[in-house]
XYZ file of C-alpha atoms in Angstrom:
595
model
C 3.608 35.791 32.500
C 5.119 35.195 29.212
C 3.836 35.730 25.559
C 2.956 33.326 22.875
C 1.018 33.586 19.699
C -2.195 32.406 19.434
C -3.143 32.295 15.875
C -3.286 35.889 14.752
C -3.901 36.971 18.460
C -1.426 37.839 20.726
C -1.855 36.582 24.369
C -0.104 36.641 27.766
C -0.735 34.195 30.622
C -2.168 36.983 32.777
C -4.822 38.257 30.472
C -6.874 37.420 27.744
C -8.123 39.380 24.547
C -11.328 41.151 24.811
C -13.099 38.716 22.118
C -11.875 35.879 24.069
C -13.005 37.057 27.661
C -16.324 37.894 26.012
C -16.735 34.292 24.610
C -15.799 33.051 28.208
C -18.589 35.577 29.750
C -21.396 34.229 27.332
C -20.744 30.567 28.133
C -20.471 31.191 32.053
C -23.680 33.312 31.894
C -25.862 30.336 30.883
C -28.418 28.892 33.191
C -27.493 25.808 35.510
C -29.971 23.635 33.371
C -27.902 24.209 30.256
C -24.601 23.864 32.095
C -25.748 20.569 33.885
C -27.045 19.313 30.448
C -23.764 20.171 28.650
C -21.661 18.482 31.566
C -23.249 15.328 31.467
C -23.261 15.151 27.418
C -19.160 15.674 27.848
C -18.933 13.019 30.439
C -20.903 10.527 28.222
C -18.653 11.336 25.209
C -15.771 11.169 27.339
C -16.741 7.554 28.448
C -17.538 6.580 24.898
C -14.248 7.703 23.244
C -11.920 7.088 26.162
C -10.073 4.505 24.249
C -9.643 6.943 21.162
C -8.324 9.785 23.752
C -5.686 7.083 25.440
C -4.644 6.174 21.974
C -3.677 9.907 21.242
C -1.335 10.009 24.238
C 2.522 10.354 23.240
C 4.523 9.036 25.844
C 7.359 11.303 25.045
C 5.515 14.340 25.433
C 4.379 15.907 28.773
C 0.642 16.283 29.581
C 0.790 19.967 28.602
C 2.286 18.944 25.298
C -0.011 16.314 24.897
C -2.970 18.427 25.641
C -1.776 21.426 23.316
C -0.933 18.540 20.391
C -4.716 17.447 20.977
C -6.296 20.811 20.757
C -4.255 21.735 17.560
C -5.273 18.619 16.106
C -8.839 19.427 16.982
C -8.812 22.819 15.525
C -7.255 21.671 12.332
C -9.950 18.960 11.703
C -12.871 21.454 12.522
C -11.347 24.594 11.234
C -14.351 25.193 8.754
C -17.014 24.688 11.327
C -15.827 26.347 14.113
C -16.784 30.014 14.829
C -14.232 32.641 15.205
C -14.612 32.898 18.947
C -14.343 29.248 19.442
C -11.245 29.101 17.168
C -9.667 31.798 19.235
C -10.330 30.105 22.617
C -8.560 26.770 21.439
C -5.827 28.768 20.317
C -5.515 30.946 23.614
C -5.577 27.516 25.520
C -2.816 25.878 23.362
C -0.757 28.985 23.869
C -1.096 29.041 27.818
C -0.011 25.432 27.606
C 3.057 25.909 25.828
C 4.058 29.158 27.920
C 6.004 28.015 31.098
C 4.705 24.674 32.375
C 5.318 23.816 35.894
C 8.010 21.504 36.786
C 5.511 18.274 37.361
C 3.487 19.211 34.340
C 6.582 19.133 31.936
C 7.702 15.614 32.787
C 6.621 13.178 29.930
C 3.280 11.104 30.366
C 5.563 7.980 29.864
C 7.624 8.816 33.091
C 4.430 9.234 35.048
C 2.922 5.569 34.340
C 5.275 3.960 37.017
C 3.122 5.516 39.672
C -0.074 3.821 38.209
C 1.372 0.321 37.584
C 1.479 -2.543 39.877
C 4.777 -3.335 41.195
C 4.149 -7.019 41.536
C 6.365 -8.602 38.840
C 10.088 -8.032 38.425
C 10.181 -6.409 35.013
C 7.929 -3.486 36.492
C 10.431 -2.928 39.291
C 13.513 -2.728 36.971
C 11.534 -0.281 34.682
C 10.198 1.812 37.582
C 13.750 2.079 38.945
C 14.850 3.729 35.498
C 12.007 5.760 35.464
C 12.764 6.938 39.174
C 16.531 7.867 38.046
C 15.068 9.927 35.183
C 12.643 11.641 37.493
C 15.175 12.102 40.189
C 18.102 13.562 37.942
C 16.244 15.014 34.947
C 13.312 16.851 36.932
C 13.212 19.092 39.839
C 10.547 16.855 41.743
C 11.441 16.334 45.172
C 12.019 12.625 45.446
C 9.923 11.916 48.610
C 6.715 13.505 47.078
C 7.110 12.996 43.138
C 5.306 9.688 43.083
C 2.198 11.211 45.009
C 2.103 14.363 42.858
C 2.706 12.405 39.430
C -0.014 9.724 40.348
C -2.625 11.918 41.988
C -2.381 15.341 40.428
C -0.661 15.382 36.961
C -0.830 11.842 35.525
C -2.511 12.713 32.053
C -3.441 8.825 31.968
C -5.405 9.341 35.081
C -7.269 12.418 33.660
C -8.288 10.078 30.654
C -9.260 7.281 32.990
C -11.315 9.479 35.084
C -13.336 10.245 31.646
C -13.480 6.843 30.969
C 33.015 16.079 9.174
C 35.683 14.778 6.804
C 38.980 16.746 7.113
C 40.904 18.192 10.388
C 39.480 21.477 9.372
C 35.890 21.351 8.207
C 35.088 23.949 5.375
C 31.357 23.559 4.876
C 29.418 26.008 3.176
C 27.946 28.593 5.475
C 30.459 27.766 8.135
C 33.425 29.805 9.234
C 36.934 28.688 8.480
C 40.197 28.548 10.453
C 42.674 31.107 10.192
C 45.356 29.733 7.716
C 48.341 31.447 9.433
C 47.730 30.079 12.873
C 51.212 30.633 14.639
C 51.307 27.332 16.449
C 49.601 23.819 15.786
C 49.732 22.717 19.550
C 49.406 24.603 22.840
C 52.792 22.756 24.106
C 56.015 21.642 22.800
C 56.749 18.246 21.988
C 58.611 16.201 19.437
C 57.963 16.416 15.841
C 57.066 12.577 15.933
C 54.522 13.252 18.747
C 53.239 16.261 16.732
C 52.607 13.900 13.654
C 50.565 11.459 15.754
C 48.459 14.279 17.309
C 47.750 15.832 13.771
C 47.024 12.284 12.668
C 44.804 11.786 15.548
C 42.898 14.999 14.863
C 41.822 14.000 11.324
C 38.047 13.685 10.657
C 37.429 15.603 14.092
C 34.467 17.477 12.532
C 32.905 14.040 12.031
C 30.427 12.582 14.372
C 31.920 9.318 14.816
C 35.427 10.691 15.547
C 37.096 8.885 18.540
C 38.900 10.991 21.236
C 40.548 8.170 22.706
C 43.204 8.068 19.883
C 43.933 11.827 20.696
C 44.068 11.072 24.299
C 46.899 8.323 23.501
C 48.538 10.471 20.917
C 48.982 13.601 23.185
C 50.062 11.897 26.025
C 46.620 12.564 27.949
C 46.478 16.235 27.154
C 43.472 15.774 24.631
C 41.428 18.594 25.947
C 44.350 21.069 25.653
C 44.766 20.073 21.999
C 41.026 20.260 21.252
C 40.570 23.691 22.947
C 43.588 25.228 21.171
C 42.638 23.618 17.727
C 39.040 24.923 17.742
C 40.002 28.245 18.978
C 42.473 28.359 16.164
C 39.804 27.170 13.661
C 37.512 30.073 14.256
C 40.813 32.678 14.273
C 39.639 33.473 17.664
C 43.319 33.870 19.429
C 44.037 36.560 16.720
C 40.811 38.381 16.175
C 40.264 38.719 20.062
C 44.198 39.897 20.427
C 44.593 36.896 22.945
C 47.962 36.304 24.560
C 48.985 33.052 23.549
C 51.096 32.180 26.562
C 48.069 32.921 28.506
C 45.791 30.701 26.588
C 48.359 27.937 26.758
C 48.499 28.256 30.611
C 44.618 28.508 30.637
C 44.348 25.378 29.050
C 46.601 23.386 30.889
C 45.045 24.805 34.132
C 41.558 23.740 33.053
C 42.459 20.185 32.051
C 44.489 19.735 35.558
C 41.340 21.020 37.185
C 39.485 17.656 36.191
C 39.552 15.301 38.677
C 40.412 11.545 37.848
C 36.792 10.270 38.076
C 35.409 7.383 36.238
C 33.294 9.670 33.919
C 33.289 13.468 34.337
C 36.982 13.919 33.748
C 38.799 15.703 30.895
C 38.254 13.056 28.506
C 34.707 13.602 28.868
C 34.833 17.267 28.592
C 36.853 16.849 25.438
C 34.523 14.320 23.954
C 31.294 16.924 24.501
C 33.838 19.801 23.224
C 34.252 17.687 19.954
C 30.307 17.157 19.859
C 29.864 20.753 20.183
C 32.206 21.486 17.376
C 30.499 19.048 15.062
C 27.151 21.151 15.742
C 28.948 24.558 15.027
C 30.574 23.293 11.740
C 29.297 20.286 10.142
C 25.629 21.052 11.355
C 26.269 24.801 10.746
C 24.902 26.038 14.203
C 27.803 28.684 13.926
C 25.658 30.731 11.483
C 23.194 31.664 14.116
C 25.901 33.260 16.695
C 28.611 35.739 16.968
C 32.368 35.640 17.137
C 32.271 36.481 20.908
C 29.329 34.067 21.244
C 31.291 31.158 19.513
C 34.430 32.050 21.792
C 32.081 32.024 25.028
C 30.596 28.599 24.137
C 33.831 27.039 23.542
C 35.080 28.224 26.986
C 31.854 26.981 28.293
C 32.238 23.543 27.306
C 35.835 23.388 28.210
C 35.120 24.054 32.014
C 31.303 22.518 31.955
C 32.595 19.967 34.361
C 35.543 21.533 36.024
C 36.341 20.027 39.513
C 33.583 17.673 39.196
C 33.851 15.017 41.978
C 31.890 12.115 40.418
C 29.042 12.751 42.638
C 25.709 14.043 41.476
C 23.667 17.130 42.934
C 21.503 14.899 44.843
C 24.156 13.330 46.658
C 25.723 16.624 47.724
C 22.475 18.004 48.670
C 21.636 14.869 50.891
C 25.012 14.451 52.263
C 24.876 18.233 53.133
C 28.384 18.695 51.836
C 30.527 22.189 51.885
C 29.618 22.297 48.044
C 25.755 22.221 48.672
C 26.053 24.864 51.536
C 28.065 27.109 49.277
C 25.542 27.003 46.519
C 22.226 26.533 48.633
C 21.177 23.167 47.017
C 20.682 24.905 43.731
C 22.566 23.758 40.513
C 25.368 22.704 43.149
C 27.904 21.246 40.514
C 27.141 23.659 37.903
C 27.477 26.551 40.161
C 30.745 25.118 41.445
C 32.234 24.627 37.870
C 31.508 28.407 36.838
C 32.645 29.816 40.449
C 35.984 27.860 40.012
C 36.905 29.214 36.750
C 36.092 32.884 37.316
C 37.601 32.800 40.948
C 40.673 31.525 39.484
C 41.169 33.719 36.610
C 40.435 36.711 38.994
C 43.202 35.412 41.459
C 45.702 34.465 38.734
C 46.498 36.763 35.821
C 48.562 34.370 33.927
C 45.629 32.273 33.098
C 43.017 35.291 32.768
C 42.172 34.909 29.047
C 39.536 37.653 29.514
C 41.930 40.286 29.924
C 42.422 41.684 26.464
C 38.821 42.221 26.303
C 36.953 45.405 27.213
C 34.727 45.579 30.137
C 31.457 44.914 28.167
C 32.909 42.080 26.204
C 34.260 40.396 29.708
C 30.783 40.898 31.209
C 29.258 39.388 28.246
C 31.459 36.345 28.304
C 31.008 35.746 31.928
C 27.100 35.910 31.552
C 27.172 33.552 28.568
C 29.460 31.149 30.319
C 27.327 30.958 33.390
C 24.088 30.711 31.372
C 25.303 27.856 29.356
C 26.968 25.947 32.081
C 23.982 26.272 34.387
C 21.774 24.545 31.258
C 23.892 21.560 31.905
C 21.822 20.996 35.123
C 19.809 17.882 34.075
C 16.858 18.885 36.437
C 16.085 21.623 34.236
C 15.773 19.206 31.154
C 12.052 18.947 30.450
C 11.214 22.830 31.035
C 14.183 23.673 28.826
C 13.349 21.484 25.948
C 9.437 22.837 26.045
C 11.281 26.122 25.820
C 13.542 25.189 22.992
C 10.637 23.323 21.043
C 8.334 26.229 21.266
C 10.834 28.782 20.011
C 11.850 26.536 16.984
C 7.914 26.160 16.145
C 8.050 29.952 16.147
C 11.075 31.109 14.638
C 11.762 28.163 12.370
C 15.485 27.847 10.697
C 15.709 31.663 9.647
C 18.911 32.819 11.029
C 17.687 36.585 11.601
C 14.722 35.303 13.521
C 17.039 33.973 16.399
C 18.819 37.228 16.709
C 17.186 37.727 20.293
C 17.461 34.239 21.275
C 21.095 32.888 20.645
C 21.370 32.007 24.444
C 18.779 29.375 23.885
C 20.764 28.098 21.003
C 24.178 27.906 22.871
C 22.305 26.277 25.807
C 20.676 23.751 23.453
C 23.998 22.701 21.933
C 25.646 22.512 25.418
C 23.183 20.464 26.962
C 22.303 17.986 24.199
C 26.003 17.480 23.407
C 26.431 16.694 27.153
C 24.061 13.838 26.666
C 25.540 12.479 23.423
C 27.052 9.492 24.453
C 24.063 7.272 23.471
C 23.997 8.873 19.946
C 27.737 7.890 19.084
C 28.739 4.969 17.335
C 28.167 1.961 19.135
C 31.500 1.101 20.271
C 31.703 4.345 21.749
C 28.422 4.512 23.200
C 28.762 1.094 25.205
C 32.363 2.310 26.400
C 30.939 5.567 27.876
C 28.027 3.682 29.316
C 30.171 1.373 31.346
C 32.121 4.578 32.431
C 29.156 6.401 33.574
C 27.741 3.401 35.244
C 30.924 2.689 37.161
C 30.995 6.474 38.503
C 27.429 5.917 39.294
C 27.919 2.775 41.357
C 30.876 4.487 43.199
C 28.612 7.056 44.548
C 26.156 4.236 45.379
C 28.947 2.610 47.569
C 29.705 5.955 49.163
C 26.055 6.558 49.801
C 25.687 3.042 51.475
C 28.705 3.808 53.692
C 27.175 7.236 55.007
C 23.983 5.467 55.644
C 22.349 7.592 52.948
C 19.513 6.205 50.626
C 21.245 4.837 47.379
C 20.530 7.208 44.487
C 18.584 5.509 41.416
C 20.802 3.639 39.037
C 23.649 3.930 41.750
C 23.102 0.313 43.151
C 25.706 -2.180 41.424
C 23.412 -5.036 42.747
C 20.005 -4.036 41.253
C 20.892 -1.713 38.277
C 20.194 -2.806 34.516
C 22.777 -1.578 32.311
C 20.550 -2.158 29.294
C 17.217 -0.905 30.676
C 19.078 2.317 31.958
C 20.081 3.000 28.537
C 16.793 2.153 26.923
C 14.908 4.684 29.124
C 17.504 7.196 28.977
C 17.434 7.055 25.165
C 13.574 7.080 24.831
C 12.673 9.633 27.454
C 15.608 12.078 27.188
C 18.026 11.586 24.302
C 15.921 10.800 21.434
C 13.191 13.525 21.989
C 16.079 16.115 22.462
C 17.962 14.974 19.290
C 14.709 15.108 17.301
C 13.925 18.762 18.333
C 17.538 19.853 17.668
C 17.386 18.078 14.219
C 14.516 20.275 13.139
C 16.696 23.398 13.670
C 19.870 21.747 12.540
C 18.809 18.839 9.823
C 22.603 17.329 10.004
C 21.704 16.401 13.448
C 18.577 14.197 12.117
C 20.731 12.785 9.181
C 23.775 11.654 11.315
C 23.091 11.510 15.243
C 19.353 10.126 15.186
C 20.776 7.256 12.768
C 23.133 6.237 15.221
C 20.674 6.816 18.194
C 18.061 4.512 16.442
C 20.840 1.573 16.019
C 21.829 1.985 19.459
C 18.335 1.746 20.746
C 17.467 -1.345 18.995
C 20.937 -2.726 20.408
C 20.065 -2.033 23.921
C 16.504 -3.240 23.570
C 18.140 -6.634 22.520
C 20.317 -6.614 25.312
C 17.599 -5.878 27.770
C 15.720 -8.669 26.518
C 18.827 -10.993 26.704
C 19.382 -9.552 30.463
C 15.688 -10.808 31.371
C 16.117 -14.204 29.763
C 19.382 -14.438 31.503
C 17.719 -13.449 34.841
C 14.942 -15.976 34.366
C 17.604 -18.773 33.808
C 20.116 -17.624 36.693
C 20.272 -19.353 39.854
C 18.689 -17.167 42.670
C 21.142 -14.956 44.436
C 23.596 -14.771 41.716
C 24.601 -11.511 39.972
C 23.062 -10.937 36.397
C 25.008 -11.101 33.144
C 24.778 -7.173 32.825
C 26.521 -6.656 36.165
C 29.455 -9.102 35.581
C 29.902 -7.511 32.256
C 30.079 -4.076 33.528
C 32.819 -4.896 36.050
C 34.748 -6.395 33.642
C 34.429 -3.591 30.981
C 35.076 -1.052 33.719
C 38.117 -2.535 35.489
C 41.577 -1.245 35.217
C 42.813 -1.733 31.633
C 39.495 -0.009 30.156
C 37.698 -0.938 27.316
C 38.863 -0.839 23.580
C 36.470 1.100 21.539
C 37.521 0.880 17.855
C 37.978 4.349 15.979
C 36.374 5.073 12.647
C 38.775 6.244 10.107
C 37.736 8.582 7.201
C 37.473 5.729 4.759
C 34.862 4.133 7.115
C 37.284 1.071 8.333
C 37.673 0.499 11.956
C 40.846 0.346 13.987
C 41.285 -0.697 17.387
C 42.068 2.056 20.101
C 42.977 1.229 23.807
C 40.795 3.678 26.123
C 42.552 4.899 29.134
C 41.990 2.911 32.054
C 38.779 3.302 34.406
C 39.422 3.567 38.123
C 37.908 0.547 39.873
C 34.778 1.030 41.906
C 35.396 -1.839 44.158
C 37.448 -1.871 47.401
C 38.002 1.727 48.036
C 38.319 2.906 51.605
C 35.535 5.519 52.517
C 35.118 7.561 55.567
C 32.386 10.114 56.340
C 32.484 12.965 58.654
C 30.174 15.840 59.134
C 28.650 15.414 55.542
C 32.098 15.179 53.636
C 33.920 12.246 52.518
C 37.363 11.058 51.356
C 38.214 8.306 48.943
C 41.672 7.460 47.637
C 42.402 8.340 44.040
C 44.706 6.913 41.498
C 45.447 10.008 39.602
C 46.109 13.751 40.541
C 43.701 13.946 43.398
C 43.766 11.964 46.646
C 42.526 12.180 50.108
C 39.918 15.053 50.933
C 41.120 16.924 47.945
C 38.689 15.093 45.622
C 36.101 17.289 47.152
C 38.048 20.440 48.242
C 41.229 20.805 45.828
C 39.556 23.177 43.577
C 37.849 24.975 46.431
C 40.938 25.947 48.032
């Protein structure tokens, strides 16, 4: 087992200190009459105080985290009256609860409520569909048994009922700054006029509210190349690691081209996440925890983190038994595919192998970090990872030296939390990304229907609530994640959480509006949310407004989103093909990068 601190006692999950074992033995050796009397007294107190216990349960915490919080509160309230052995016993229990909870135990209590509620009214059905999606995509619970496990074994509520950046190059204090003698501003040749437009679009790239769609337009849809080059230059990595500039240019072009023209998991999403990570490194000062090689590895990880993504989630590939699922044995299917693709490509093509100048040990370390960080984007690992990250922050605080042996966790956290950053962006961007994401979900749902598969949660265009999906996603996934990261990086609390709170309020209002519209709608007609989504996700895209450094807004046209309706879909032997409007077509949408 792992190790944890229990006050002044160091314990492991496989053994307990002698004084704790002694305390247990004394209690277990009491006679049956005393034990029976004690059990009866505990039961009576449980019934009398059930309401008080119920009120202590925090929906965003898992059962194990709730239990640990209650024990800590009990220990603090009775610190002067508890004996040393009793205090040690409680500390030991808290440590075990925070070591490495099982997949099910780590799921927040609020996501488990659906299994206990009646499904009679329509609002409960809608909320339960969102929770089913969160359980399905953000946990590793098997879909067909999750309800039974959650309701019968690990539902905490059942237990209680049983008882009764301002400039282009950010130069913040404590952050590294770019090399002032960067040889080239851009990784490709272009006119002076376009170069000026690109540099203008990069203004404020270190700010959280920066809008990537302006750069996409200015660069001629080469936003990922520009950002990758820009951030590598910011840290002087091309010079200090003695990179061949031509190889780096070809690498960036290859990576960008390797992204499919999907509605959401495309090069623009990769660039958007890359910019969010840059904000974390610079403005939020996460770079102070990392070495130069780690920063390089993290930036590369973000660039390739969805390389070759086909717009389908892991559950689709598993259920459809695709070649991709068979290749990776149903384990982190997409994430393993992304990392395999880039390393396989660099091995076979020396002209894009940016690791060539590094020595063998450095190459091995970069490869290890990239794999570790990209695999952390598997959403089914979310709750267990956040439990680990939270426990490390509680133990290490913000002291840089304390994190020397845990930098992998910082890089994983920054990558994963930036990968779910859309709801924390300024509202116009948050709404635009929501529509793109749901458009991709609905395309998957259409394909699942055509293949005779069960439609995945939130992928049915006829039943999914746009607003409810965001309320649930923010409450159970995004807000707790940014709250935890904010304890390590305070700027996250100051900036990101403020936007997130405003967006939660907005989506909650939209959810209420959807419910009222549904109540007043004619039976059999689509809800307002679905009509709105189809309009905003159709060809021509949305037009999120960019925030300029002075706080004003300007209208920017986002690139068009591929329509989900009317696509020809064929299925055979667990594979599928669908016409695409961009670089990929026919069966290449699944296999072009594999080849």
